[in-house]
PDB file of C-alpha atoms in Angstrom:
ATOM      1  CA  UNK A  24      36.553 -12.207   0.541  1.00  0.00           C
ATOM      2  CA  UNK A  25      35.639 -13.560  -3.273  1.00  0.00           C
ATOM      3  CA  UNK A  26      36.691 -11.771  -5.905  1.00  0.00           C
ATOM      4  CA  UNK A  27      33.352 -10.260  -6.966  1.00  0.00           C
ATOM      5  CA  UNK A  28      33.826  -6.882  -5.786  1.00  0.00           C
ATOM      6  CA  UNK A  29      30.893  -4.289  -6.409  1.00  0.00           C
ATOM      7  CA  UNK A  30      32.549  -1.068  -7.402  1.00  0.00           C
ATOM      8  CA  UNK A  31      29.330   0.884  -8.779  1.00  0.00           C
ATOM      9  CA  UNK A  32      28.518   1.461 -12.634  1.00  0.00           C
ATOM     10  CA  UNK A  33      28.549   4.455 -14.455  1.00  0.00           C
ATOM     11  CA  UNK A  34      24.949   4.685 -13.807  1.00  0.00           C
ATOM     12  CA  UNK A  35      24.682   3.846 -10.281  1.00  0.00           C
ATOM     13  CA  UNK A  36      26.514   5.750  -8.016  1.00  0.00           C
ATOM     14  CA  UNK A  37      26.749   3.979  -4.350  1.00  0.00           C
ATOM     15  CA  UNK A  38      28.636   4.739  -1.440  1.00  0.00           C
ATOM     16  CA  UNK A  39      31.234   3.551  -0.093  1.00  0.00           C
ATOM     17  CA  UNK A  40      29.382   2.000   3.000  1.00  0.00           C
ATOM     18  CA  UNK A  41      26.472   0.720   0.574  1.00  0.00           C
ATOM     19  CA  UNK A  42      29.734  -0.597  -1.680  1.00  0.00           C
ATOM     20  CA  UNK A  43      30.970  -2.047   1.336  1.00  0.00           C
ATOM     21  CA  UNK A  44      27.818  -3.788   2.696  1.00  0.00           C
ATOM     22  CA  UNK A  45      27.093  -5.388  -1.060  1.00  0.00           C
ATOM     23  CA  UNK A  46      30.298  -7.022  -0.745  1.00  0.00           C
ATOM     24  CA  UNK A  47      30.097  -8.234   2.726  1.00  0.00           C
ATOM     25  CA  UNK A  48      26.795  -9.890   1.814  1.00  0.00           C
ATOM     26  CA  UNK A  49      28.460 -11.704  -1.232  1.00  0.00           C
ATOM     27  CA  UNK A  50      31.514 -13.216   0.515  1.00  0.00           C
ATOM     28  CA  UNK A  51      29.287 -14.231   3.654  1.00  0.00           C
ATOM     29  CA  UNK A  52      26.652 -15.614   1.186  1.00  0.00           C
ATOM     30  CA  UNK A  53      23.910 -13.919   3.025  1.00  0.00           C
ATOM     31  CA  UNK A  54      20.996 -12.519   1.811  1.00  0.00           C
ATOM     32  CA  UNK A  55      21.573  -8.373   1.592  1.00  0.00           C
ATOM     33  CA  UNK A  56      18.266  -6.567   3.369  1.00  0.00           C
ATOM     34  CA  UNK A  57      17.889  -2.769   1.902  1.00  0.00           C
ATOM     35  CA  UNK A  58      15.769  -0.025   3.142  1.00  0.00           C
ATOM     36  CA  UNK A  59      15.472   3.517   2.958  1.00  0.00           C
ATOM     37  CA  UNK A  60      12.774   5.951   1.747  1.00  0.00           C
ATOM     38  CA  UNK A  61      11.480   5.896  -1.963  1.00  0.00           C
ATOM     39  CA  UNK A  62      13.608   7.018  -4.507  1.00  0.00           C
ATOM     40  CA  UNK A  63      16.967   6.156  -3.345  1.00  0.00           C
ATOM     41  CA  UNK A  64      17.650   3.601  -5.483  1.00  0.00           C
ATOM     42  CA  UNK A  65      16.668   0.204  -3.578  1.00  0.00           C
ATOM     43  CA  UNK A  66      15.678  -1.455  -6.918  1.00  0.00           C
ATOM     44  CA  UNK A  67      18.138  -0.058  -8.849  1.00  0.00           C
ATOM     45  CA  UNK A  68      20.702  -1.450  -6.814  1.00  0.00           C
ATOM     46  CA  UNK A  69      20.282  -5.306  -7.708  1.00  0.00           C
ATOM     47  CA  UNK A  70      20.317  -4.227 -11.200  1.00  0.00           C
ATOM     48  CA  UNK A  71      23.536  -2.470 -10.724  1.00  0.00           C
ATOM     49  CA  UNK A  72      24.986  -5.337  -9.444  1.00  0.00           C
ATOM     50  CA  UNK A  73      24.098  -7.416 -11.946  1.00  0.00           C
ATOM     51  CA  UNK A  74      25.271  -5.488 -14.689  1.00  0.00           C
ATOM     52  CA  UNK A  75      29.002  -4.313 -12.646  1.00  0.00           C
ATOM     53  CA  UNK A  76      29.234  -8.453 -11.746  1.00  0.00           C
ATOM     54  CA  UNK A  77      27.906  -9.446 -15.107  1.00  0.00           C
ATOM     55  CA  UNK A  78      25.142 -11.534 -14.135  1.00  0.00           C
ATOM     56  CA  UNK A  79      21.663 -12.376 -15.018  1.00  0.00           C
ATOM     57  CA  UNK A  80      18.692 -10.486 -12.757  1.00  0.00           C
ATOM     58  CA  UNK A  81      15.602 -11.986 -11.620  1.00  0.00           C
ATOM     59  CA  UNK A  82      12.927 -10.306 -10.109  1.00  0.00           C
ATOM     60  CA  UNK A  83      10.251 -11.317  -7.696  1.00  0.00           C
ATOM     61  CA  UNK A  84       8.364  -8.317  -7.555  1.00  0.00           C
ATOM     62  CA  UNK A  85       6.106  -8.901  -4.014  1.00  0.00           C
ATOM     63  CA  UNK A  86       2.630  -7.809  -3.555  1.00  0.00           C
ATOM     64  CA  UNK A  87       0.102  -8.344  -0.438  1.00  0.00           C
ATOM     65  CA  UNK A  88      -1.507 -11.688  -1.988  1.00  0.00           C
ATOM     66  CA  UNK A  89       2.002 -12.870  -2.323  1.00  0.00           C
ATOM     67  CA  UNK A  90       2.693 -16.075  -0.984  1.00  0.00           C
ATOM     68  CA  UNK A  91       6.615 -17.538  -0.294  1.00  0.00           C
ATOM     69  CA  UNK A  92       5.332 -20.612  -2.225  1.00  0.00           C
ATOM     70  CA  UNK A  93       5.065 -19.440  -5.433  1.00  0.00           C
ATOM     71  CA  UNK A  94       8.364 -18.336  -5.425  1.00  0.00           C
ATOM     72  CA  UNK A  95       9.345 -22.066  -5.077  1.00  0.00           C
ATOM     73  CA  UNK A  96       7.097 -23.423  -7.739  1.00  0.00           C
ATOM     74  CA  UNK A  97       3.245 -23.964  -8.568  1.00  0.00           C
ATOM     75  CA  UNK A  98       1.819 -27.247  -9.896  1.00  0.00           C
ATOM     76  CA  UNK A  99      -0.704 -26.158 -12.859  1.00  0.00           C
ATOM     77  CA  UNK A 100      -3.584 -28.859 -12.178  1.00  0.00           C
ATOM     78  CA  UNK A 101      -5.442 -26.388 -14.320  1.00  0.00           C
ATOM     79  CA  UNK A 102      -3.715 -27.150 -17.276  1.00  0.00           C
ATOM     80  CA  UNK A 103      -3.251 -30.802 -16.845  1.00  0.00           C
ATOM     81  CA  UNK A 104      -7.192 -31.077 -16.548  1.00  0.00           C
ATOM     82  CA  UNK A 105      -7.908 -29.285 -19.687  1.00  0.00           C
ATOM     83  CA  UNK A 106      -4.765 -31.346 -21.997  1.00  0.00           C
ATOM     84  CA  UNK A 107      -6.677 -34.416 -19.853  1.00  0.00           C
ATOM     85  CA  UNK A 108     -10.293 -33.374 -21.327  1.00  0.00           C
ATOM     86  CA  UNK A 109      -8.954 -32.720 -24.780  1.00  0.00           C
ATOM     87  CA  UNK A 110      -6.386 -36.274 -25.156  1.00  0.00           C
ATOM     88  CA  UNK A 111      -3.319 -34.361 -24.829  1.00  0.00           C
ATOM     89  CA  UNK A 112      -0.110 -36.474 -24.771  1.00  0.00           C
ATOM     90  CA  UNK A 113       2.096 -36.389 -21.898  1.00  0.00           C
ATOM     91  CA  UNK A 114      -0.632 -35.902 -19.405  1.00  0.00           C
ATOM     92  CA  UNK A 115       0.478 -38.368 -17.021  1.00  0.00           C
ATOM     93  CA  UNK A 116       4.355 -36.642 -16.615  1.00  0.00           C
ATOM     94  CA  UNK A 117       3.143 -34.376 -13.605  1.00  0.00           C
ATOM     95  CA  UNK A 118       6.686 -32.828 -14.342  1.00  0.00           C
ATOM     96  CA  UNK A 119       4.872 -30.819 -17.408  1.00  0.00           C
ATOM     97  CA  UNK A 120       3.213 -28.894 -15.100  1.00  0.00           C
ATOM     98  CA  UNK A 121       5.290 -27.416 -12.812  1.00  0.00           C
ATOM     99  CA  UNK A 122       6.567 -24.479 -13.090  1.00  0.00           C
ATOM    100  CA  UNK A 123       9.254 -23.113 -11.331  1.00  0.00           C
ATOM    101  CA  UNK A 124       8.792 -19.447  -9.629  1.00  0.00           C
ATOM    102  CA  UNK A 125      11.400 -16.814  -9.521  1.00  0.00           C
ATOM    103  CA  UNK A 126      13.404 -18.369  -6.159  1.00  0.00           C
ATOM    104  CA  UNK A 127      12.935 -21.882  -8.149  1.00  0.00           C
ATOM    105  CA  UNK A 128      14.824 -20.293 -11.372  1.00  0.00           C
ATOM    106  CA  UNK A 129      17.229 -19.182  -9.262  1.00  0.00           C
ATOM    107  CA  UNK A 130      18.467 -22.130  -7.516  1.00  0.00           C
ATOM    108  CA  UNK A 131      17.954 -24.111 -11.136  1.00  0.00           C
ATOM    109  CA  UNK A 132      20.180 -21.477 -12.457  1.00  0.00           C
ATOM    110  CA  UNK A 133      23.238 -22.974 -14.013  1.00  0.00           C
ATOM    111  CA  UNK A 134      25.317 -19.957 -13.621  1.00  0.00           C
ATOM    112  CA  UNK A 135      25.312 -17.729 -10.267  1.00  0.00           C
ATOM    113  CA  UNK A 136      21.803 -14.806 -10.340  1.00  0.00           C
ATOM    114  CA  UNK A 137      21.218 -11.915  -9.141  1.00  0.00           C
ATOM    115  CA  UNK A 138      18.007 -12.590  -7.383  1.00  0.00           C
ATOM    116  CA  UNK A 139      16.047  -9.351  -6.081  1.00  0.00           C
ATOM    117  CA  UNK A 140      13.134  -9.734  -3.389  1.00  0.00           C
ATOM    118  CA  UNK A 141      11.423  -6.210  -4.236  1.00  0.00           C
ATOM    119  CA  UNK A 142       9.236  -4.869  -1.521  1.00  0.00           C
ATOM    120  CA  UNK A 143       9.336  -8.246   0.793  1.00  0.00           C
ATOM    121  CA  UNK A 144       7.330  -6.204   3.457  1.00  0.00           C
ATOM    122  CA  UNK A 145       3.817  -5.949   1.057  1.00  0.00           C
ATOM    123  CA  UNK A 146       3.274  -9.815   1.575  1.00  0.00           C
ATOM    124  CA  UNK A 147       1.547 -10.997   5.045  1.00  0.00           C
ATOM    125  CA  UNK A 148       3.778 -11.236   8.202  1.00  0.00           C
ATOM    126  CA  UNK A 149       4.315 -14.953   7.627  1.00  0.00           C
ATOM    127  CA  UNK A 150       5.795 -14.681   4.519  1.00  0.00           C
ATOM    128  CA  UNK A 151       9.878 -14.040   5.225  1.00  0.00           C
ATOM    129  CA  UNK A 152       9.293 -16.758   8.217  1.00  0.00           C
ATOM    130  CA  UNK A 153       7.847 -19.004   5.266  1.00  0.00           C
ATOM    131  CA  UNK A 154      11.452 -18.032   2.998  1.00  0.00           C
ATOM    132  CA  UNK A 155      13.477 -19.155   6.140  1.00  0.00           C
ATOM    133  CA  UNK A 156      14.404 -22.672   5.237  1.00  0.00           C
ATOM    134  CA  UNK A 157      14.993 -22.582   1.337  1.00  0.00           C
ATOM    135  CA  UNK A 158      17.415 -19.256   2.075  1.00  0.00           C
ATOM    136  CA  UNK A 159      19.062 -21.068   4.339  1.00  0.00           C
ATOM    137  CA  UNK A 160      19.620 -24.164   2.827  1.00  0.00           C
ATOM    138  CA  UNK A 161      19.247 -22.946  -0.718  1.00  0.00           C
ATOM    139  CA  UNK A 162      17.006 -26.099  -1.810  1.00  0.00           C
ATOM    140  CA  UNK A 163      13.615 -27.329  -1.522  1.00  0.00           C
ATOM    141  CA  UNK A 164      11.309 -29.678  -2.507  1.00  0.00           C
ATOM    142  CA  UNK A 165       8.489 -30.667  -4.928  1.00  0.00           C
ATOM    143  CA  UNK A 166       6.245 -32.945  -3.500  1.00  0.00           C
ATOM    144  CA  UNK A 167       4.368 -33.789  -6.477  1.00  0.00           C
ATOM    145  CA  UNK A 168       7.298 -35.485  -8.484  1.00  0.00           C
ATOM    146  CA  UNK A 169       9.691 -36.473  -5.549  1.00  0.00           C
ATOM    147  CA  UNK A 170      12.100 -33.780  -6.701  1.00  0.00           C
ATOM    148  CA  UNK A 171      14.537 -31.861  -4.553  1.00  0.00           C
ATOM    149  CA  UNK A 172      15.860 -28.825  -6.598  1.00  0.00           C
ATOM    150  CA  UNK A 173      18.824 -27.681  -4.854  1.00  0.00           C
ATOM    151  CA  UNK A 174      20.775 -24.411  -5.929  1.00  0.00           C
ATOM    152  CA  UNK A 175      23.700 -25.140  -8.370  1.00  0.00           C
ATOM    153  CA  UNK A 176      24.828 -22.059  -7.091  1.00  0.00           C
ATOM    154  CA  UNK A 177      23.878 -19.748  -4.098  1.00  0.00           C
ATOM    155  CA  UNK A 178      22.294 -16.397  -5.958  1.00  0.00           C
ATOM    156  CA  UNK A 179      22.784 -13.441  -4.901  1.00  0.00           C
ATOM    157  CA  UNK A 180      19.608 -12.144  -3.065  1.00  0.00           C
ATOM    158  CA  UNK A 181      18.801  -8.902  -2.699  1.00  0.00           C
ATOM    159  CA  UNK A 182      15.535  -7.728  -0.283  1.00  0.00           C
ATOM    160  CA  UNK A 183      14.040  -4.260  -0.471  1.00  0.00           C
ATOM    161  CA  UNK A 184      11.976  -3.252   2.246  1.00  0.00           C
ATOM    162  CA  UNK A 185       9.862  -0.073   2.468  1.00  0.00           C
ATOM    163  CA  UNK A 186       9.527  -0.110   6.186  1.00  0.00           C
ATOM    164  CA  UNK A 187       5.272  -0.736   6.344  1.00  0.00           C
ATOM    165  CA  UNK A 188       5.590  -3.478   8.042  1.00  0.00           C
ATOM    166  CA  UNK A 189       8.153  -4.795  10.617  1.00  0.00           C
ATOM    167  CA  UNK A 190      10.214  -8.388   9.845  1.00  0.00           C
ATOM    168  CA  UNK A 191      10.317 -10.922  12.232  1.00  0.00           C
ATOM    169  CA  UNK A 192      13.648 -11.305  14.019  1.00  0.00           C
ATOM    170  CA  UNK A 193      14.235 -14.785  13.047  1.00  0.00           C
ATOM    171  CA  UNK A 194      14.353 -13.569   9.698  1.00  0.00           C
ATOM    172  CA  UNK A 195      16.564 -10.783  10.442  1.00  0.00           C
ATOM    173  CA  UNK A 196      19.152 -12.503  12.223  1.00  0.00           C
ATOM    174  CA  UNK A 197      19.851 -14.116   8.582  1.00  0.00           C
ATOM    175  CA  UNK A 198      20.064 -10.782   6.677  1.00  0.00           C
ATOM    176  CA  UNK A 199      23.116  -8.260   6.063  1.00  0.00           C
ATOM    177  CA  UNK A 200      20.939  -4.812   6.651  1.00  0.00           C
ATOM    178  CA  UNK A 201      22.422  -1.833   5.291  1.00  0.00           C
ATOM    179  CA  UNK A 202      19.848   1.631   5.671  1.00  0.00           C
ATOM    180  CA  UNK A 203      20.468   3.874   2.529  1.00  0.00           C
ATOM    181  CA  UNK A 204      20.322   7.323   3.571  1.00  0.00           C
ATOM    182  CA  UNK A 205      19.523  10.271   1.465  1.00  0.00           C
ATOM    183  CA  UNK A 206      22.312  11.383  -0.776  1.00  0.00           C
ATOM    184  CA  UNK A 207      24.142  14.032   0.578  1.00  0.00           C
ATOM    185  CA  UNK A 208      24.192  16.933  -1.699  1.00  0.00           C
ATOM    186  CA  UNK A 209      27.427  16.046  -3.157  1.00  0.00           C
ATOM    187  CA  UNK A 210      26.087  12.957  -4.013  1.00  0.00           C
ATOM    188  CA  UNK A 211      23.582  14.151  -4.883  1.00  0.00           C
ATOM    189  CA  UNK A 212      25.446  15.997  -7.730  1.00  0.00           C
ATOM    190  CA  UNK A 213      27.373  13.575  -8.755  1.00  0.00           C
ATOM    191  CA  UNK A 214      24.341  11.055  -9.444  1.00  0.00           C
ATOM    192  CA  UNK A 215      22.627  14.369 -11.458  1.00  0.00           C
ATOM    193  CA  UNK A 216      26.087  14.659 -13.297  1.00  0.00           C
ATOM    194  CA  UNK A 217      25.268  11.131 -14.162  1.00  0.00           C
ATOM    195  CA  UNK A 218      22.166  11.542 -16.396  1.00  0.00           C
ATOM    196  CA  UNK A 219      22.959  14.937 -17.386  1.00  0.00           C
ATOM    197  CA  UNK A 220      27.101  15.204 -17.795  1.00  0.00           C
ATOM    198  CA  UNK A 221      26.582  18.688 -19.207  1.00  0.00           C
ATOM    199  CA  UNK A 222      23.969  20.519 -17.217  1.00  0.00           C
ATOM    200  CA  UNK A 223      25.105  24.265 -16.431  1.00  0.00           C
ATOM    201  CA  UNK A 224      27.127  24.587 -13.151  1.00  0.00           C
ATOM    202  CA  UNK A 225      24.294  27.572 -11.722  1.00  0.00           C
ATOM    203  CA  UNK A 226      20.919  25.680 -13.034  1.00  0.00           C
ATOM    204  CA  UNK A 227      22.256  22.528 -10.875  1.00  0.00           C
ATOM    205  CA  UNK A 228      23.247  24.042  -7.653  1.00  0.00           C
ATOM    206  CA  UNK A 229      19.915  25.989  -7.661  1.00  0.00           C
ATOM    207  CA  UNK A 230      17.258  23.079  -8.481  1.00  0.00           C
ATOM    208  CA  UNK A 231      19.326  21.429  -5.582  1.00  0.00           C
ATOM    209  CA  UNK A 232      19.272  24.193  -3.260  1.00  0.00           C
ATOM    210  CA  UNK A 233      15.346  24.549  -3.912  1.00  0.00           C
ATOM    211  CA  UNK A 234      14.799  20.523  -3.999  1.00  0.00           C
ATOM    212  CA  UNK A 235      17.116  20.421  -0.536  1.00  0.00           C
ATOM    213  CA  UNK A 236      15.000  23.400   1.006  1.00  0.00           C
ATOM    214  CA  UNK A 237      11.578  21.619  -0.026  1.00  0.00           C
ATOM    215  CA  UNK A 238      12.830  18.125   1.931  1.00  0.00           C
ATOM    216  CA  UNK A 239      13.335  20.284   4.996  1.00  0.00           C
ATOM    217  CA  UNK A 240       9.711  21.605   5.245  1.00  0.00           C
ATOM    218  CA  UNK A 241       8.331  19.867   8.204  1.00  0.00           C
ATOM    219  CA  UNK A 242       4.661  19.775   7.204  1.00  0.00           C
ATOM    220  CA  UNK A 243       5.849  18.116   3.684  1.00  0.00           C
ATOM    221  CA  UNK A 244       3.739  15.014   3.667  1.00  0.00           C
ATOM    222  CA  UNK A 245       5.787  13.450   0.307  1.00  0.00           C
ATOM    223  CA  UNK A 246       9.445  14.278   0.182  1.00  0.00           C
ATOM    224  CA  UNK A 247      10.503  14.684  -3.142  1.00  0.00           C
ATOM    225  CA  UNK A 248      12.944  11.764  -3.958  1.00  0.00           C
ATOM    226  CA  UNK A 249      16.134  11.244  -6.435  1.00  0.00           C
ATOM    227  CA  UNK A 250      13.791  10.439  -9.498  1.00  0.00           C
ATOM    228  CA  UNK A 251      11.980  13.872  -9.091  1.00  0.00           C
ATOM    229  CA  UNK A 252      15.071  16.595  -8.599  1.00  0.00           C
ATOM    230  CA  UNK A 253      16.356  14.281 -11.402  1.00  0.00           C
ATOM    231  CA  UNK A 254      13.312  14.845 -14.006  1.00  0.00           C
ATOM    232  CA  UNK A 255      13.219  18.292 -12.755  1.00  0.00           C
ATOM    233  CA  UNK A 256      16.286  19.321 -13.692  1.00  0.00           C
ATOM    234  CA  UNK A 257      15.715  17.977 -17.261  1.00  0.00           C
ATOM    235  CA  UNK A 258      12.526  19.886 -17.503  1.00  0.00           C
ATOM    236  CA  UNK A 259      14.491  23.051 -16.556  1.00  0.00           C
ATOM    237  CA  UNK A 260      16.683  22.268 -19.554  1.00  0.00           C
ATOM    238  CA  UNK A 261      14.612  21.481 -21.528  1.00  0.00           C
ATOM    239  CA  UNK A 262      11.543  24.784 -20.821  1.00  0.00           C
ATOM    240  CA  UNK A 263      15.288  26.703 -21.451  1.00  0.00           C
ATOM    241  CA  UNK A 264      14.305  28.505 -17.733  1.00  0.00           C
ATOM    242  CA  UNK A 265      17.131  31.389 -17.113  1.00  0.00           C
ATOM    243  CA  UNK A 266      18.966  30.331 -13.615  1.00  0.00           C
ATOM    244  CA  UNK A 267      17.914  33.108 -11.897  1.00  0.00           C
ATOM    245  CA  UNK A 268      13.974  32.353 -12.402  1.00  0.00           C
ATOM    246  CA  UNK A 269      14.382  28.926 -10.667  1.00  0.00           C
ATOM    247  CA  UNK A 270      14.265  30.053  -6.647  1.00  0.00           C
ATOM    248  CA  UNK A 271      12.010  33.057  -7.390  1.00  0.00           C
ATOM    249  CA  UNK A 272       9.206  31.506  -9.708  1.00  0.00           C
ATOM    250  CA  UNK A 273       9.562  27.692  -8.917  1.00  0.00           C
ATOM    251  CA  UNK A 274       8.893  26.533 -12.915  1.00  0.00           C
ATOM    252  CA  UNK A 275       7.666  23.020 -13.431  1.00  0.00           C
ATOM    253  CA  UNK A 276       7.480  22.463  -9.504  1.00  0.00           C
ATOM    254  CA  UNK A 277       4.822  20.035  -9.918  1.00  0.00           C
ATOM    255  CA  UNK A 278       7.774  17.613 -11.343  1.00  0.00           C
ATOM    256  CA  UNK A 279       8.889  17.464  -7.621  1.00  0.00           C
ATOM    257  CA  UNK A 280       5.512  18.580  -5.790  1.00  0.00           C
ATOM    258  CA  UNK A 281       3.320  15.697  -6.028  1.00  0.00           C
ATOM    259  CA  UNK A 282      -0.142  16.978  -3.462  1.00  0.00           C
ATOM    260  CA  UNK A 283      -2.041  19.881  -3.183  1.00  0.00           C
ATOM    261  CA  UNK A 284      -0.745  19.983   0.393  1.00  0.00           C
ATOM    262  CA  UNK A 285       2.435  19.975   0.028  1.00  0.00           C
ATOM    263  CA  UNK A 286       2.484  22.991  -2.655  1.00  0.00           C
ATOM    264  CA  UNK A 287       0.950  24.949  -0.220  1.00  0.00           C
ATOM    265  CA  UNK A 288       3.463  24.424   2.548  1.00  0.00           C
ATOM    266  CA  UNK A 289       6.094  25.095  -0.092  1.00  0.00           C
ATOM    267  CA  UNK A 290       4.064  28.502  -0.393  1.00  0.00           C
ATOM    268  CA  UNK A 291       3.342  29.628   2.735  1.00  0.00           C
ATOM    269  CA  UNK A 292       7.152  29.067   3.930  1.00  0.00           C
ATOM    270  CA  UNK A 293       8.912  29.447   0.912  1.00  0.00           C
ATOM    271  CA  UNK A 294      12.490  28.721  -0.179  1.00  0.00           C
TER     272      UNK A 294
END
């Protein structure tokens, strides 16, 4: 296996199997597919990489008029018309003009990236069939100046993946897929302790045993994620609420309840 090893950071908190899968996708050099429901840290994971293998990020944040080619580069004919009109020089060196995207930077990189797909599933069906080749091969080329760029050296790609729409299997077959599930209450305190090393023992275990009850609610349309028990529990602090107040009066619970429907199936079966 290579000696990058993914351990964590004192920020992010992964487990062992998450640890494990990271690491398996570096020494295989394949591109590491993430899911699991908002809020448990899919982004944040390619920036804790980074930072625990001290690397540089880059982030090609997807969106549904996405298209895999401008993650390889896009030739500005725009701009070279207008420096045309007004005599600038250099016109002719098509080169000028094309700028690379974020997969582009990545293979021009001259020192290994952390490269993170966000959200590859927003983009049109085609789209990780249209990745295919360059992950594979790790080069592509520019037609309009003859120019293969070719990774210097093979990034480390990340892909999150909300689950709206399903991947092809071709593309699949050339993932790593780990499925991050929920933090476990344990975890789940330990990633708290992380933001908040000094929150009181009884305030903690009670937002948690609220925020835990809430998730459990069948008709909840909008589970409350990591982000929300996390804010909650600083708004807690900070409003100075006594422990005892938080399963009884719920203060603040709009920090975790985010629709009108949802507050009143908190209500009606309470915690």
């Amino acid at each position: 296996m290579s000696n990058q090893s993914f351990q964590g950071t004192s920020e992010y908190v992964a487990s062992e199997e998450l640890m494990a899968s990271v690491n398996i996708a570096i020494a295989l050099q394949k591109p590491l597919l993430i899911k699991g429901e908002p809020g448990t840290g899919k982004t944040m994971l390619a920036e804790a990489v980074a930072k625990a293998l001290d690397k540089r990020l880059i982030i090609w944040n997807i969106k549904s008029t996405t298209k895999a080619q401008e993650g390889l580069y896009v030739y500005d004919t725009i701009q070279r018309l207008y420096d045309g009109q007004f005599g600038e020089e250099g016109v002719d060196d098509i080169a000028r003009y094309i700028k690379l995207g974020k997969l582009g930077e990545a293979f021009d990189s001259e020192e290994q990236v952390v490269l993170l797909i966000d959200e590859i599933d927003k983009a049109d069906l085609e789209f990780p069939n249209d990745l295919l080749w360059e992950l594979d091969q790790m080069e592509f080329y520019i037609n309009e100046t003859k120019r293969t760029v070719k990774a210097k050296h093979r990034p480390i790609v990340i892909i999150t993946s909300n689950a709206e729409k399903e991947l092809p299997d071709a593309f699949l077959r050339r993932c790593i897929f780990h499925y991050i599930d929920f933090p476990s209450q344990e975890l789940m305190e330990e990633i708290v302790r992380v933001h908040f090393p000094d929150v009181e023992d009884k305030l903690l275990q009670n937002a948690m045993d609220v925020f835990y009850s809430i998730r459990r609610i069948r008709d909840i349309r909008k589970k409350p994620s990591t982000s929300e028990l996390i804010d909650w529990v600083n708004a807690l602090q900070i409003g100075g609420i006594p422990t005892e107040k938080i399963k009884s009066a719920l203060p603040f619970i709009g920090v975790v309840i985010k629709k009108d429907e949802d507050l009143e199936a908190v209500r009606k079966f309470g915690i």
